[in-house]
Amino acid sequence: MPQTVLLAEDDRAIRHALERALTLEGYAVTAVADGVEALAQAHRNPPDVLVLDVMMPGIDGLQVCRVLRAEGDRTPILMLTALVETADRIAGLDAGADDYVVKPFDVEEVFARLRALLRRTGPAPAAGTGAGPGSGAVTGTGAGPGTGAVPGTGAGRVPGAGTGSDGPAREVPAGARPLEAAGLRMDPQARRAWRGRRELELTRTEFELLELLVRNAGIVLDHGTIYDRIWGYDFGPGSKNLAVYVGYLRRKLDEPGAPQLIHTVRGVGYVLRED
């Protein structure tokens, strides 16, 4: 069955163009014009992924995110935005968005970001790539951001795991085992992280970016590798997406008088280490 997309966009021209492009790409699309209808549709027929414009009449895209996340709904959300200031991106991330596309955008970028989000949330493959239209710009207004990611691999054992009176303890999957590096602790299964005794409040993308760095502590990861592992798509040398998220993480990790943990290797990428 085709994967389902709930599209909320108040600009009729953009909504119709994107609905048609997504349908031709193989998705089953439900398109609405405002946040109220988006919430109603999400509750009535939960989609595989949401595409939300931020500035809509009544309930905007950020409010839709907040409501769904407060209800425990973890459906991936891609935001459509025209504003790219850091404060606008932070607002979208804090609201619960997973990724964003800046207007005017190319539909091929939308397809790529949707494929990346859907790869991270279920075993079913994303819609095909051969039926869609060619690239083309879509214009409009809006505001908001977001993110998503694929953690790396690693090893380690759960403290205290062993043999009990009921027989051998079950093996915990490697990707779910607690991690420790550079004074950080992470529980991938519970999606919690700490620096020392302080728990960190991280968005989904921030958590998965930090997890990738922790699993590869002391190893310099180049930009292309990080983009591929976290976003499933390399946005090219001109993209500031990664730098923005590293900045978010540093603000949450760094402490007065404590060493910086995420280091920039100029012209290459980033490394996690405690100097």
XYZ file of C-alpha atoms in Angstrom:
275
model
C 0.000 0.000 0.000
C 1.231 3.543 -0.675
C 2.526 5.522 2.259
C 0.208 8.262 3.444
C 0.977 11.974 3.644
C -1.116 14.590 5.426
C -0.377 17.953 3.774
C -1.518 21.194 5.452
C -0.890 24.368 3.432
C -3.152 27.420 3.267
C -1.764 28.692 -0.056
C -4.017 27.021 -2.617
C -1.495 27.074 -5.476
C 1.268 25.500 -3.364
C -1.138 22.988 -1.840
C -2.443 21.797 -5.203
C 1.018 21.681 -6.811
C 2.551 19.742 -3.941
C -0.433 17.410 -3.638
C -0.171 16.547 -7.326
C 3.619 16.060 -7.177
C 3.379 13.785 -4.128
C 0.566 11.779 -5.704
C 2.584 11.264 -8.873
C 5.514 10.188 -6.705
C 3.355 7.372 -5.325
C 2.072 8.713 -2.016
C -1.549 8.695 -0.883
C -2.109 12.373 -0.057
C -4.734 14.105 2.062
C -4.488 17.882 1.603
C -6.088 20.437 3.942
C -5.953 24.210 4.185
C -5.527 24.880 7.913
C -4.307 23.497 11.228
C -7.756 22.711 12.596
C -8.501 20.341 9.727
C -4.963 18.945 9.929
C -5.502 17.901 13.556
C -8.924 16.465 12.745
C -7.485 14.391 9.884
C -4.490 13.271 11.961
C -6.841 11.990 14.653
C -9.256 10.428 12.184
C -6.736 8.730 9.886
C -3.182 8.898 11.277
C -0.761 9.371 8.342
C 2.742 7.995 7.901
C 4.152 11.523 7.707
C 2.890 15.118 7.978
C 3.932 18.070 5.815
C 2.922 21.312 7.538
C 3.156 24.958 6.588
C 3.840 27.071 9.657
C 1.803 30.209 9.055
C -1.777 29.050 8.608
C -4.991 30.698 9.789
C -6.401 29.605 13.134
C -4.074 26.891 14.398
C -0.667 27.209 12.735
C 1.832 24.454 11.989
C 3.768 24.938 15.238
C 0.592 24.525 17.281
C -0.297 21.380 15.336
C 3.149 19.988 16.242
C 2.734 20.848 19.916
C -0.690 19.246 20.163
C 0.369 16.011 18.468
C 3.562 15.701 20.504
C 1.679 16.403 23.743
C -0.633 13.527 22.830
C 2.373 11.237 22.394
C 2.080 11.133 18.603
C 5.556 10.559 17.134
C 4.580 10.714 13.463
C 7.443 12.447 11.581
C 6.717 16.057 10.656
C 8.277 18.031 7.810
C 7.758 21.798 8.041
C 7.490 24.213 5.116
C 9.042 27.572 5.965
C 10.188 30.849 4.466
C 11.992 32.135 7.577
C 15.444 30.721 8.259
C 16.573 32.703 11.311
C 17.913 30.619 14.190
C 15.049 31.674 16.480
C 12.495 30.421 13.957
C 14.264 27.082 13.634
C 14.463 26.684 17.399
C 10.727 27.388 17.689
C 9.946 24.625 15.221
C 12.318 22.138 16.852
C 10.952 22.855 20.298
C 7.429 22.378 18.963
C 8.365 18.856 17.846
C 9.095 19.135 14.117
C 11.630 16.700 12.637
C 12.880 18.502 9.530
C 12.170 21.524 7.397
C 12.234 22.749 3.804
C 12.780 26.417 3.035
C 10.541 28.156 0.496
C 10.953 28.450 -2.427
C 11.855 24.778 -2.634
C 12.429 22.095 -5.215
C 9.993 19.181 -5.032
C 12.890 16.733 -5.385
C 14.243 18.011 -2.062
C 10.845 17.448 -0.465
C 10.838 13.877 -1.818
C 14.363 13.254 -0.471
C 13.544 14.564 2.989
C 10.317 12.539 3.163
C 12.190 9.384 2.169
C 14.756 10.059 4.912
C 12.050 10.605 7.549
C 10.128 7.495 6.543
C 13.272 5.329 6.550
C 13.762 6.228 10.192
C 10.252 5.397 11.351
C 9.339 2.048 9.857
C 10.445 -0.981 7.868
C 8.306 -0.181 4.836
C 10.184 1.439 1.948
C 9.296 4.949 0.901
C 7.306 5.660 -2.215
C 9.028 5.073 -5.550
C 11.160 7.631 -7.251
C 10.490 7.021 -10.905
C 6.931 8.316 -11.326
C 7.300 11.826 -10.023
C 7.677 15.018 -12.009
C 10.983 16.703 -12.648
C 12.400 19.320 -10.377
C 10.670 22.646 -10.074
C 10.542 25.535 -7.644
C 7.545 26.118 -5.391
C 7.147 29.549 -3.884
C 5.167 30.899 -0.963
C 5.440 32.127 2.612
C 5.609 30.403 5.958
C 7.913 29.868 8.896
C 9.273 26.971 10.860
C 11.835 24.148 10.899
C 12.531 20.800 12.258
C 14.632 17.668 12.006
C 15.093 13.567 12.139
C 17.989 10.850 12.058
C 19.560 7.362 11.905
C 21.827 6.478 14.825
C 25.094 4.708 14.254
C 26.161 1.331 15.549
C 28.131 0.580 18.642
C 28.733 -1.817 21.457
C 28.549 -1.924 25.213
C 26.704 -3.841 27.890
C 23.872 -2.916 30.183
C 25.314 -2.554 33.699
C 24.361 -5.531 35.825
C 23.357 -7.774 32.926
C 24.083 -11.397 33.637
C 22.514 -14.599 34.887
C 19.676 -14.597 37.410
C 17.467 -17.168 39.085
C 15.163 -17.244 36.093
C 17.954 -18.126 33.669
C 20.312 -16.107 31.469
C 19.468 -12.458 30.901
C 18.197 -11.657 27.447
C 20.691 -10.020 25.133
C 19.991 -6.327 24.667
C 20.283 -5.169 21.032
C 23.516 -3.244 20.471
C 21.675 -0.150 19.313
C 19.674 -0.009 22.563
C 22.555 -0.347 25.037
C 23.516 2.610 27.235
C 26.468 4.657 25.978
C 29.164 6.618 27.806
C 31.850 8.934 26.444
C 33.488 12.246 27.384
C 31.417 12.580 30.555
C 28.151 11.947 28.686
C 25.693 9.118 29.288
C 22.955 8.160 26.842
C 20.114 5.658 26.993
C 19.046 5.145 23.343
C 16.070 2.979 24.316
C 14.613 5.606 26.658
C 15.979 8.440 24.492
C 17.541 10.188 27.503
C 20.963 11.804 27.874
C 23.004 13.319 30.701
C 26.157 15.361 31.135
C 27.337 14.394 34.577
C 24.207 14.463 36.739
C 22.366 16.985 34.550
C 19.802 15.550 32.181
C 19.748 17.154 28.733
C 16.520 18.209 27.056
C 17.088 17.266 23.414
C 14.927 17.233 20.310
C 14.858 14.105 18.168
C 17.510 15.326 15.749
C 19.724 16.686 18.534
C 19.546 13.337 20.337
C 20.428 11.339 17.246
C 23.258 13.683 16.269
C 24.706 13.431 19.784
C 24.267 9.645 19.734
C 26.221 9.426 16.483
C 29.047 11.526 17.972
C 29.100 9.535 21.224
C 29.219 6.197 19.390
C 32.203 7.539 17.448
C 33.875 9.478 20.286
C 37.406 10.542 19.359
C 36.788 9.945 15.641
C 36.460 12.901 13.272
C 33.233 12.521 11.286
C 33.124 14.425 8.009
C 30.131 16.531 6.997
C 28.951 14.112 4.307
C 28.935 11.150 6.685
C 26.943 13.036 9.313
C 24.417 14.331 6.789
C 23.940 10.837 5.399
C 23.529 9.193 8.811
C 21.283 11.843 10.372
C 19.290 13.232 7.454
C 19.776 10.471 4.896
C 20.760 13.101 2.345
C 23.877 15.224 1.745
C 22.736 18.812 1.196
C 26.068 19.917 -0.245
C 28.879 22.218 0.904
C 26.659 25.300 1.020
C 24.245 23.884 3.602
C 24.298 25.334 7.127
C 21.901 22.721 8.520
C 24.565 20.711 10.354
C 26.295 23.779 11.778
C 22.972 24.993 13.154
C 22.319 21.717 14.977
C 25.852 21.531 16.325
C 25.249 25.010 17.717
C 22.035 23.843 19.378
C 23.853 20.892 20.965
C 26.760 22.991 22.198
C 24.397 25.399 23.954
C 22.779 22.477 25.771
C 25.984 20.562 26.524
C 28.447 23.289 27.486
C 28.838 24.318 31.123
C 30.793 27.228 32.657
C 34.333 26.137 33.469
C 33.873 22.720 31.853
C 35.663 21.638 28.665
C 33.847 21.889 25.349
C 32.858 18.452 24.053
C 32.042 18.950 20.360
C 35.023 20.240 18.390
C 35.117 21.587 14.862
C 37.792 20.171 12.577
C 37.968 22.938 10.017
C 37.273 21.812 6.484
C 36.439 18.261 7.604
C 33.688 17.906 10.182
C 33.210 17.365 13.931
C 34.529 15.171 16.731
C 33.370 14.487 20.283
C 36.161 14.467 22.831
C 36.872 15.892 26.280
C 40.110 17.883 26.182
